[in-house]
Short mmCIF file of C-alpha atoms in Angstrom, two decimals:
data_model
loop_
_atom_site.label_atom_id
_atom_site.label_comp_id
_atom_site.label_asym_id
_atom_site.label_seq_id
_atom_site.Cartn_x
_atom_site.Cartn_y
_atom_site.Cartn_z
CA MET V 8 4.19 12.27 -60.89
CA GLU V 9 1.70 14.85 -59.71
CA ASN V 10 -1.18 13.17 -61.90
CA GLN V 11 -0.12 9.68 -60.65
CA ARG V 12 -0.41 10.85 -56.96
CA GLY V 13 -3.99 12.32 -57.82
CA ASN V 14 -5.11 9.10 -59.22
CA CYS V 15 -3.87 7.36 -55.98
CA CYS V 16 -5.88 9.66 -53.86
CA ASP V 17 -9.00 9.00 -55.92
CA GLN V 18 -8.46 5.17 -55.61
CA ASP V 19 -8.06 5.80 -51.93
CA GLY V 20 -11.24 7.35 -51.68
CA PHE V 21 -13.12 4.74 -53.81
CA LEU V 22 -11.67 1.75 -51.80
CA TYR V 23 -12.71 3.76 -48.49
CA VAL V 24 -16.40 4.09 -49.60
CA SER V 25 -16.53 0.54 -51.11
CA GLY V 26 -15.30 -0.82 -47.82
CA MET V 27 -17.59 0.90 -45.73
CA ILE V 28 -20.56 -0.31 -48.02
CA ALA V 29 -19.15 -3.81 -47.73
CA VAL V 30 -19.19 -3.72 -44.08
CA THR V 31 -22.74 -2.07 -43.91
CA ALA V 32 -23.84 -4.97 -46.30
CA ALA V 33 -22.26 -7.76 -44.06
CA ILE V 34 -24.01 -6.55 -41.19
CA VAL V 35 -27.51 -5.95 -42.65
CA TRP V 36 -27.09 -9.61 -44.20
CA ALA V 37 -26.31 -11.09 -40.90
CA ASP V 38 -29.11 -9.19 -39.35
CA ARG V 39 -31.72 -10.44 -41.83
CA ARG V 40 -30.25 -13.94 -41.99
CA PHE V 41 -29.88 -15.00 -38.35
CA GLN V 42 -32.45 -12.67 -36.58
CA THR V 43 -30.97 -13.45 -33.18
CA LYS V 44 -31.90 -11.81 -29.85
CA PHE V 45 -28.50 -10.26 -30.11
CA PHE V 46 -29.53 -8.26 -33.22
CA LYS V 47 -32.91 -7.58 -31.36
CA TYR V 48 -30.99 -5.70 -28.51
CA VAL V 49 -28.21 -4.29 -30.59
CA PRO V 50 -29.73 -3.11 -33.97
CA ALA V 51 -27.99 -3.31 -37.27
CA ILE V 52 -27.55 0.41 -37.52
CA VAL V 53 -25.52 0.34 -34.14
CA LEU V 54 -23.43 -2.44 -35.30
CA ILE V 55 -22.66 -0.56 -38.50
CA TYR V 56 -21.56 2.64 -36.35
CA ILE V 57 -19.53 0.76 -33.98
CA SER V 58 -17.77 -1.33 -36.76
CA ALA V 59 -16.82 1.66 -38.89
CA ALA V 60 -15.57 3.68 -35.89
CA LEU V 61 -13.29 0.73 -34.85
CA LEU V 62 -11.92 0.55 -38.25
CA ASN V 63 -11.13 4.16 -38.13
CA THR V 64 -9.64 3.89 -34.42
CA PHE V 65 -7.16 1.10 -35.34
CA GLY V 66 -6.28 3.09 -38.41
CA LEU V 67 -7.33 1.09 -41.21
CA PHE V 68 -8.10 4.19 -43.49
CA GLY V 69 -5.76 7.22 -43.35
CA ASP V 70 -6.73 10.91 -43.04
CA SER V 71 -6.35 11.92 -46.40
CA ASP V 72 -8.28 14.82 -48.27
CA ALA V 73 -9.50 12.23 -50.88
CA ILE V 74 -11.29 10.16 -48.07
CA GLY V 75 -12.73 13.35 -46.49
CA ASP V 76 -13.79 14.73 -49.83
CA THR V 77 -15.32 11.64 -51.07
CA SER V 78 -17.26 11.10 -47.81
CA SER V 79 -18.50 14.61 -47.91
CA THR V 80 -19.71 14.67 -51.29
CA ILE V 81 -21.70 11.23 -51.06
CA ARG V 82 -23.30 12.08 -47.73
CA ASN V 83 -24.41 15.57 -49.31
CA ALA V 84 -25.87 13.86 -52.20
CA LEU V 85 -27.46 10.81 -50.23
CA LEU V 86 -29.02 12.74 -47.14
CA PRO V 87 -31.76 14.90 -48.87
CA ALA V 88 -32.47 11.98 -51.27
CA MET V 89 -32.90 9.81 -48.31
CA ILE V 90 -35.30 12.09 -46.35
CA VAL V 91 -37.51 12.57 -49.55
CA LEU V 92 -37.92 8.61 -49.82
CA MET V 93 -38.56 8.32 -46.19
CA LEU V 94 -41.43 10.81 -46.23
CA LEU V 95 -43.09 9.28 -49.38
CA LYS V 96 -45.36 7.09 -46.92
CA CYS V 97 -46.10 10.21 -44.88
CA ASP V 98 -49.71 11.06 -46.07
CA ILE V 99 -50.54 14.18 -43.82
CA ARG V 100 -54.22 13.40 -44.51
CA LYS V 101 -54.14 10.32 -42.79
CA ILE V 102 -52.15 11.81 -39.94
CA ILE V 103 -54.87 14.32 -39.44
CA LYS V 104 -57.59 11.69 -38.86
CA LEU V 105 -55.64 10.73 -35.71
CA GLY V 106 -57.52 13.34 -34.08
CA PRO V 107 -56.23 16.04 -31.77
CA LYS V 108 -55.42 13.90 -28.64
CA MET V 109 -52.99 11.81 -30.37
CA LEU V 110 -51.32 14.66 -32.03
CA ILE V 111 -51.10 16.87 -29.11
CA THR V 112 -49.61 14.02 -27.10
CA TYR V 113 -47.16 13.33 -29.56
CA PHE V 114 -46.22 17.19 -29.31
CA VAL V 115 -46.13 17.46 -25.51
CA ALA V 116 -43.78 14.43 -25.68
CA ALA V 117 -41.49 16.11 -28.38
CA PHE V 118 -41.34 19.33 -26.26
CA SER V 119 -40.87 17.57 -23.33
CA ILE V 120 -37.78 15.89 -24.60
CA VAL V 121 -36.27 19.20 -25.90
CA GLY V 122 -36.84 20.66 -22.38
CA GLY V 123 -35.02 17.56 -20.99
CA PHE V 124 -32.08 18.20 -23.12
CA ALA V 125 -32.13 21.91 -22.07
CA LEU V 126 -32.46 21.22 -18.38
CA THR V 127 -29.93 18.45 -18.32
CA TYR V 128 -27.47 20.59 -20.55
CA PHE V 129 -27.90 23.55 -18.14
CA ILE V 130 -27.04 21.38 -14.91
CA MET V 131 -24.56 19.22 -16.47
CA GLN V 132 -22.43 21.46 -19.02
CA SER V 133 -19.47 21.92 -16.82
CA PHE V 134 -18.80 18.19 -17.31
CA TYR V 135 -19.00 18.09 -21.07
CA ILE V 136 -16.28 18.40 -23.83
CA ASP V 137 -16.63 21.22 -26.17
CA ASP V 138 -19.19 21.28 -28.85
CA THR V 139 -21.45 18.87 -27.08
CA TRP V 140 -24.51 20.98 -27.66
CA ARG V 141 -24.10 20.01 -31.25
CA ALA V 142 -24.11 16.20 -30.44
CA PHE V 143 -27.07 16.54 -28.08
CA SER V 144 -29.04 18.77 -30.79
CA ALA V 145 -28.47 15.64 -33.42
CA LEU V 146 -29.53 13.35 -30.72
CA ALA V 147 -32.57 15.36 -29.90
CA GLY V 148 -33.52 15.08 -33.75
CA SER V 149 -33.13 11.29 -33.08
CA TRP V 150 -35.28 11.37 -30.18
CA THR V 151 -37.97 13.23 -31.77
CA GLY V 152 -37.92 11.37 -34.80
CA GLY V 153 -35.40 8.73 -35.63
CA SER V 154 -31.98 7.77 -37.01
CA ALA V 155 -32.49 9.84 -40.18
CA ASN V 156 -33.27 13.12 -38.59
CA MET V 157 -30.02 12.66 -36.48
CA VAL V 158 -28.01 12.07 -39.45
CA ALA V 159 -29.41 15.21 -41.07
CA LEU V 160 -28.70 17.20 -37.93
CA GLN V 161 -25.17 15.91 -37.84
CA ASN V 162 -24.74 17.26 -41.36
CA ILE V 163 -26.24 20.61 -40.77
CA LEU V 164 -24.54 21.37 -37.41
CA ASP V 165 -21.29 19.79 -38.44
CA VAL V 166 -21.10 17.63 -35.48
CA PRO V 167 -17.54 16.34 -34.83
CA GLU V 168 -17.36 12.57 -35.45
CA ASP V 169 -15.76 11.87 -31.94
CA ILE V 170 -18.42 13.64 -30.05
CA PHE V 171 -21.02 12.39 -32.16
CA GLY V 172 -20.01 8.72 -30.92
CA PHE V 173 -21.22 10.13 -27.46
CA ALA V 174 -24.79 10.80 -28.91
CA LEU V 175 -25.00 7.31 -30.47
CA LEU V 176 -23.87 5.69 -27.36
CA MET V 177 -26.81 7.52 -25.77
CA ASP V 178 -29.00 6.43 -28.41
CA THR V 179 -28.27 2.84 -27.67
CA VAL V 180 -27.99 2.56 -24.03
CA ASN V 181 -30.69 5.03 -22.71
CA TYR V 182 -32.98 4.41 -25.76
CA SER V 183 -32.73 0.39 -25.15
CA ILE V 184 -33.80 0.88 -21.44
CA TRP V 185 -36.41 3.32 -22.20
CA VAL V 186 -37.96 0.92 -24.77
CA MET V 187 -37.85 -2.07 -22.61
CA LEU V 188 -39.69 0.01 -19.76
CA LEU V 189 -42.42 0.79 -21.97
CA PHE V 190 -42.90 -2.69 -23.17
CA TRP V 191 -42.77 -4.04 -19.72
CA LEU V 192 -45.44 -1.59 -18.73
CA VAL V 193 -47.95 -3.05 -21.43
CA PRO V 194 -49.50 -5.80 -19.38
CA PHE V 195 -50.59 -3.15 -16.97
CA GLN V 196 -52.43 -1.01 -19.42
CA PHE V 197 -55.81 -1.52 -17.67
CA VAL V 198 -54.39 -0.64 -14.19
CA PHE V 199 -52.91 2.53 -15.83
CA ASN V 200 -55.95 3.45 -17.64
CA ARG V 201 -58.05 3.15 -14.40
CA PHE V 202 -55.50 5.36 -12.69
CA THR V 203 -55.78 8.03 -15.33
CA LYS V 204 -59.65 7.34 -15.88
CA ALA V 205 -59.02 7.00 -19.62
CA ASP V 206 -61.86 6.50 -22.26
CA THR V 207 -60.56 4.17 -25.03
CA SER V 208 -63.66 3.73 -27.04
CA LYS V 209 -62.61 6.20 -29.88
CA LEU V 210 -59.31 4.85 -30.04
CA GLU V 211 -60.50 1.21 -30.72
CA GLN V 212 -62.91 2.54 -33.31
CA ILE V 213 -60.25 4.43 -35.14
CA SER V 214 -57.86 1.27 -35.16
CA SER V 215 -60.52 -0.91 -36.58
CA GLU V 216 -61.00 1.42 -39.45
CA MET V 217 -57.24 1.70 -40.24
CA ALA V 218 -56.82 -2.03 -39.98
CA ALA V 219 -59.70 -2.67 -42.21
CA ALA V 220 -58.28 -0.23 -44.90
CA ALA V 221 -54.75 -1.86 -44.65
CA ASP V 222 -56.15 -5.26 -45.35
CA ALA V 223 -58.13 -3.84 -48.42
CA GLU V 224 -54.92 -2.54 -50.07
CA PRO V 225 -53.15 -5.01 -52.21
CA GLU V 226 -49.46 -5.58 -51.84
CA HIS V 227 -47.25 -5.19 -54.92
CA PRO V 228 -43.80 -6.49 -55.33
CA ILE V 229 -40.71 -3.99 -55.89
CA ALA V 230 -39.75 -3.94 -59.40
CA PHE V 231 -36.62 -2.64 -61.18
CA GLN V 232 -38.40 0.38 -62.67
CA ASP V 233 -39.83 1.32 -59.36
CA LEU V 234 -36.26 1.58 -57.96
CA MET V 235 -35.12 3.74 -60.92
CA VAL V 236 -37.94 6.01 -60.60
CA LEU V 237 -37.33 6.42 -56.94
CA LEU V 238 -33.77 6.91 -57.32
CA GLY V 239 -34.17 9.46 -60.25
CA ILE V 240 -36.60 11.54 -58.38
CA SER V 241 -34.85 11.44 -55.20
CA LEU V 242 -31.31 12.22 -56.18
CA PHE V 243 -32.88 15.05 -58.89
CA ILE V 244 -34.73 16.72 -55.81
CA ALA V 245 -31.47 16.50 -53.64
CA ALA V 246 -29.52 18.40 -56.46
CA VAL V 247 -32.21 20.88 -56.95
CA GLY V 248 -32.34 21.54 -53.08
CA SER V 249 -28.56 21.88 -53.09
CA VAL V 250 -28.65 24.57 -55.81
CA LEU V 251 -31.57 26.60 -54.16
CA GLY V 252 -30.17 26.15 -50.76
CA GLY V 253 -27.03 27.98 -51.48
CA THR V 254 -28.93 30.89 -52.86
CA LEU V 255 -31.15 31.33 -49.56
CA PRO V 256 -30.09 33.43 -46.69
CA GLU V 257 -28.25 32.15 -43.55
CA ILE V 258 -30.21 32.62 -40.31
CA GLY V 259 -28.72 32.20 -36.74
CA THR V 260 -26.28 29.14 -36.11
CA ALA V 261 -28.57 26.62 -37.62
CA ILE V 262 -30.14 27.89 -40.66
CA ASN V 263 -27.63 27.61 -43.39
CA ALA V 264 -27.58 26.08 -47.17
CA THR V 265 -27.49 22.54 -45.78
CA THR V 266 -30.55 23.21 -43.89
CA TRP V 267 -32.35 24.77 -46.65
CA GLN V 268 -31.57 21.70 -48.69
CA ILE V 269 -33.22 19.55 -45.84
CA VAL V 270 -36.18 21.64 -45.72
CA ILE V 271 -36.54 21.64 -49.57
CA ALA V 272 -36.28 17.84 -49.50
CA SER V 273 -38.64 17.47 -46.61
CA VAL V 274 -41.37 19.68 -47.98
CA ALA V 275 -40.91 17.86 -51.42
CA GLY V 276 -41.34 14.51 -49.74
CA LEU V 277 -44.59 15.52 -48.05
CA ILE V 278 -46.05 17.13 -51.42
CA LEU V 279 -45.17 13.62 -53.35
CA ALA V 280 -46.55 11.57 -50.45
CA VAL V 281 -50.22 12.81 -51.54
CA THR V 282 -49.52 11.69 -55.26
CA PRO V 283 -49.37 8.67 -56.90
CA ILE V 284 -45.82 8.35 -56.66
CA ALA V 285 -46.23 7.55 -52.75
CA ARG V 286 -47.70 4.23 -53.96
CA ILE V 287 -44.58 2.97 -55.90
CA PRO V 288 -43.08 0.26 -53.73
CA GLY V 289 -39.53 0.27 -52.55
CA SER V 290 -39.08 3.69 -51.19
CA MET V 291 -38.44 2.56 -47.50
CA GLU V 292 -36.15 0.00 -48.77
CA LEU V 293 -34.09 2.30 -50.83
CA GLY V 294 -34.20 4.92 -48.13
CA SER V 295 -32.82 2.49 -45.52
CA VAL V 296 -30.06 1.59 -47.81
CA MET V 297 -29.06 5.17 -48.11
CA LEU V 298 -29.51 5.75 -44.22
CA TYR V 299 -27.18 2.80 -43.63
CA VAL V 300 -24.67 4.06 -45.86
CA ILE V 301 -24.37 7.69 -44.50
CA VAL V 302 -24.10 6.28 -40.91
CA ALA V 303 -21.31 4.24 -41.99
CA LEU V 304 -19.54 7.11 -43.52
CA ILE V 305 -20.13 9.21 -40.45
CA ALA V 306 -19.06 6.59 -38.09
CA SER V 307 -15.85 6.29 -40.08
CA GLY V 308 -14.49 9.54 -38.72
CA ALA V 309 -15.26 8.53 -35.03
CA ASP V 310 -12.40 7.44 -32.68
CA PHE V 311 -13.44 5.34 -29.62
CA SER V 312 -9.84 5.99 -27.95
CA GLU V 313 -11.58 9.14 -26.76
CA LEU V 314 -14.84 7.66 -25.01
CA ASN V 315 -13.31 7.97 -21.52
CA GLN V 316 -16.03 10.28 -20.86
CA ALA V 317 -19.08 8.22 -21.70
CA PRO V 318 -20.53 7.55 -18.13
CA VAL V 319 -21.30 11.32 -17.84
CA TYR V 320 -23.25 11.21 -21.06
CA ILE V 321 -25.24 8.05 -20.00
CA ILE V 322 -26.30 9.86 -16.82
CA SER V 323 -27.28 12.72 -18.98
CA GLY V 324 -29.52 10.31 -21.05
CA PHE V 325 -31.23 9.16 -18.10
CA MET V 326 -31.92 12.71 -16.81
CA ILE V 327 -33.45 13.73 -20.18
CA PHE V 328 -35.64 10.67 -20.01
CA ALA V 329 -36.77 11.32 -16.38
CA PHE V 330 -38.00 14.69 -17.31
CA HIS V 331 -39.58 13.38 -20.33
CA GLY V 332 -41.50 10.54 -18.07
CA ILE V 333 -42.71 13.22 -15.48
CA ILE V 334 -44.19 15.42 -17.92
CA MET V 335 -46.00 12.59 -19.64
CA LEU V 336 -47.34 11.06 -16.55
CA LEU V 337 -48.52 14.50 -15.44
CA LEU V 338 -50.22 15.04 -18.87
CA ALA V 339 -51.86 11.51 -18.65
CA LYS V 340 -53.32 12.09 -15.42
CA VAL V 341 -54.66 15.87 -16.14
CA PHE V 342 -56.06 14.98 -19.71
CA LYS V 343 -57.21 11.15 -18.83
CA LEU V 344 -54.73 9.56 -21.47
CA ASP V 345 -54.66 5.93 -21.84
CA LEU V 346 -51.26 4.06 -21.78
CA PHE V 347 -51.39 3.38 -25.42
CA THR V 348 -51.61 6.93 -26.64
CA LEU V 349 -48.87 7.93 -23.90
CA GLY V 350 -46.55 4.98 -24.85
CA VAL V 351 -46.79 5.11 -28.71
CA ALA V 352 -46.32 9.10 -28.57
CA SER V 353 -43.33 8.54 -26.51
CA LEU V 354 -41.81 6.07 -28.74
CA ALA V 355 -42.94 7.65 -31.93
CA ASN V 356 -40.60 10.36 -30.88
CA ILE V 357 -37.49 8.32 -29.21
CA GLY V 358 -37.85 5.02 -31.24
CA GLY V 359 -39.35 6.28 -34.57
CA MET V 360 -40.42 3.81 -37.14
CA VAL V 361 -38.36 1.15 -35.72
CA SER V 362 -40.24 0.88 -32.36
CA ALA V 363 -43.43 2.68 -32.41
CA PRO V 364 -45.46 0.27 -34.64
CA VAL V 365 -43.86 -2.90 -32.48
CA LEU V 366 -44.96 -1.15 -29.33
CA ALA V 367 -48.57 -0.59 -30.95
CA GLY V 368 -48.68 -4.17 -31.76
CA ALA V 369 -47.83 -5.06 -28.37
CA PHE V 370 -51.07 -3.56 -27.16
CA ASN V 371 -53.16 -4.91 -30.09
CA ARG V 372 -52.08 -5.97 -33.50
CA ALA V 373 -55.00 -3.86 -35.05
CA LEU V 374 -53.40 -0.66 -33.60
CA ILE V 375 -50.04 -1.09 -35.80
CA PRO V 376 -51.25 1.40 -38.28
CA ILE V 377 -51.43 4.06 -35.67
CA GLY V 378 -47.92 3.40 -34.62
CA VAL V 379 -46.91 3.73 -38.24
CA MET V 380 -48.60 7.24 -38.52
CA MET V 381 -47.42 8.53 -35.21
CA ALA V 382 -43.91 7.32 -36.30
CA LEU V 383 -44.17 9.34 -39.73
CA ILE V 384 -44.97 12.42 -37.94
CA GLY V 385 -41.72 12.23 -36.08
CA SER V 386 -39.67 11.30 -39.26
CA PHE V 387 -40.75 14.74 -40.68
CA MET V 388 -40.63 16.80 -37.54
CA GLY V 389 -37.53 15.36 -35.87
CA THR V 390 -35.14 17.69 -37.72
CA PHE V 391 -36.96 20.75 -36.90
CA PHE V 392 -37.15 19.75 -32.97
CA GLY V 393 -33.41 19.01 -33.39
CA LEU V 394 -32.70 22.68 -34.90
CA LEU V 395 -35.04 24.07 -32.17
CA THR V 396 -32.71 22.25 -29.45
CA SER V 397 -29.41 23.50 -30.97
CA GLU V 398 -30.93 27.12 -30.78
CA ILE V 399 -31.67 26.73 -27.26
CA LEU V 400 -28.41 25.02 -26.21
CA SER V 401 -26.07 27.09 -28.07
CA ARG V 402 -27.50 30.05 -26.20
CA LEU V 403 -26.95 28.06 -22.65
#
């Protein structure tokens, strides 16, 4: 009888994971198939989180050890593998060519977001529930890099699923309004550039060169062997990182075995990005599959019945963006920055690969490669800015 109960639990864990993947697949299919305005304003990754959380809220899956262990095991395996795949297109040699102005603007934007989190948390912490600093730190990873960084930090900091729901709500509502504001400003770029007295000649030259290089590079279809190679490399690095991470020392509240595993995966991804492996097609697609599955597994532990404090967190998100916007505006005026540099640096942090290239294309289609490069910086740095935020907020 004891063995039968064990087998039943194993089946429960498998049913749970397969159900989450099925829900994820259905949403992604609908997003790609219909491409309506609804999916434009409510991204697939947000719908995945909401759907998985609702399934848990209504008690579709029980709270068993088998389900918890299965979810944890798969997340721990896929997370570093996903990071390796996402960083394969992050050629640091191309990023350096962006020049100091673009890079400095990106880092000022990132630090202003971290500062916004610190100031907002200091002012509003009496209104928050326990462990909000963990959720804010994970959200800081998203707003200085992207969703992959947020997921990594959720795992590193062990953010409770219910509180993580607040972070995702802010990542949806506040982020959407900020993106709409930046797109609304695009037609006023010439007015803004006259206000800051910006010189855009060098930017136009760089964008032309990058666009020409992109046109010269042939496109290759994704083959079966490509996916197998990428899957094998990424999972092997994840396994090695797990072994090595367990042998390295823990430092403070954020540097633990999981942190070391993420760092090892990030460094490995950057190294591989300058090798022929980076030219294998399919890394972003396979990495996105892993990302969506991880988000579904995280969300399946959330409970929407406890979101009654959501307005406080939405207000907090606007406070963070207000601080960020003021710092960026002052930076533009003092250093004579153009609206493109300012907007893409901001969205490379807050929106990542999803939004920064789109905003760059709204200015000029030839500028899309710069938006991609800026977003790739965030895909690597977001986790570390999130860890910095966690150190600051945990001390507050």
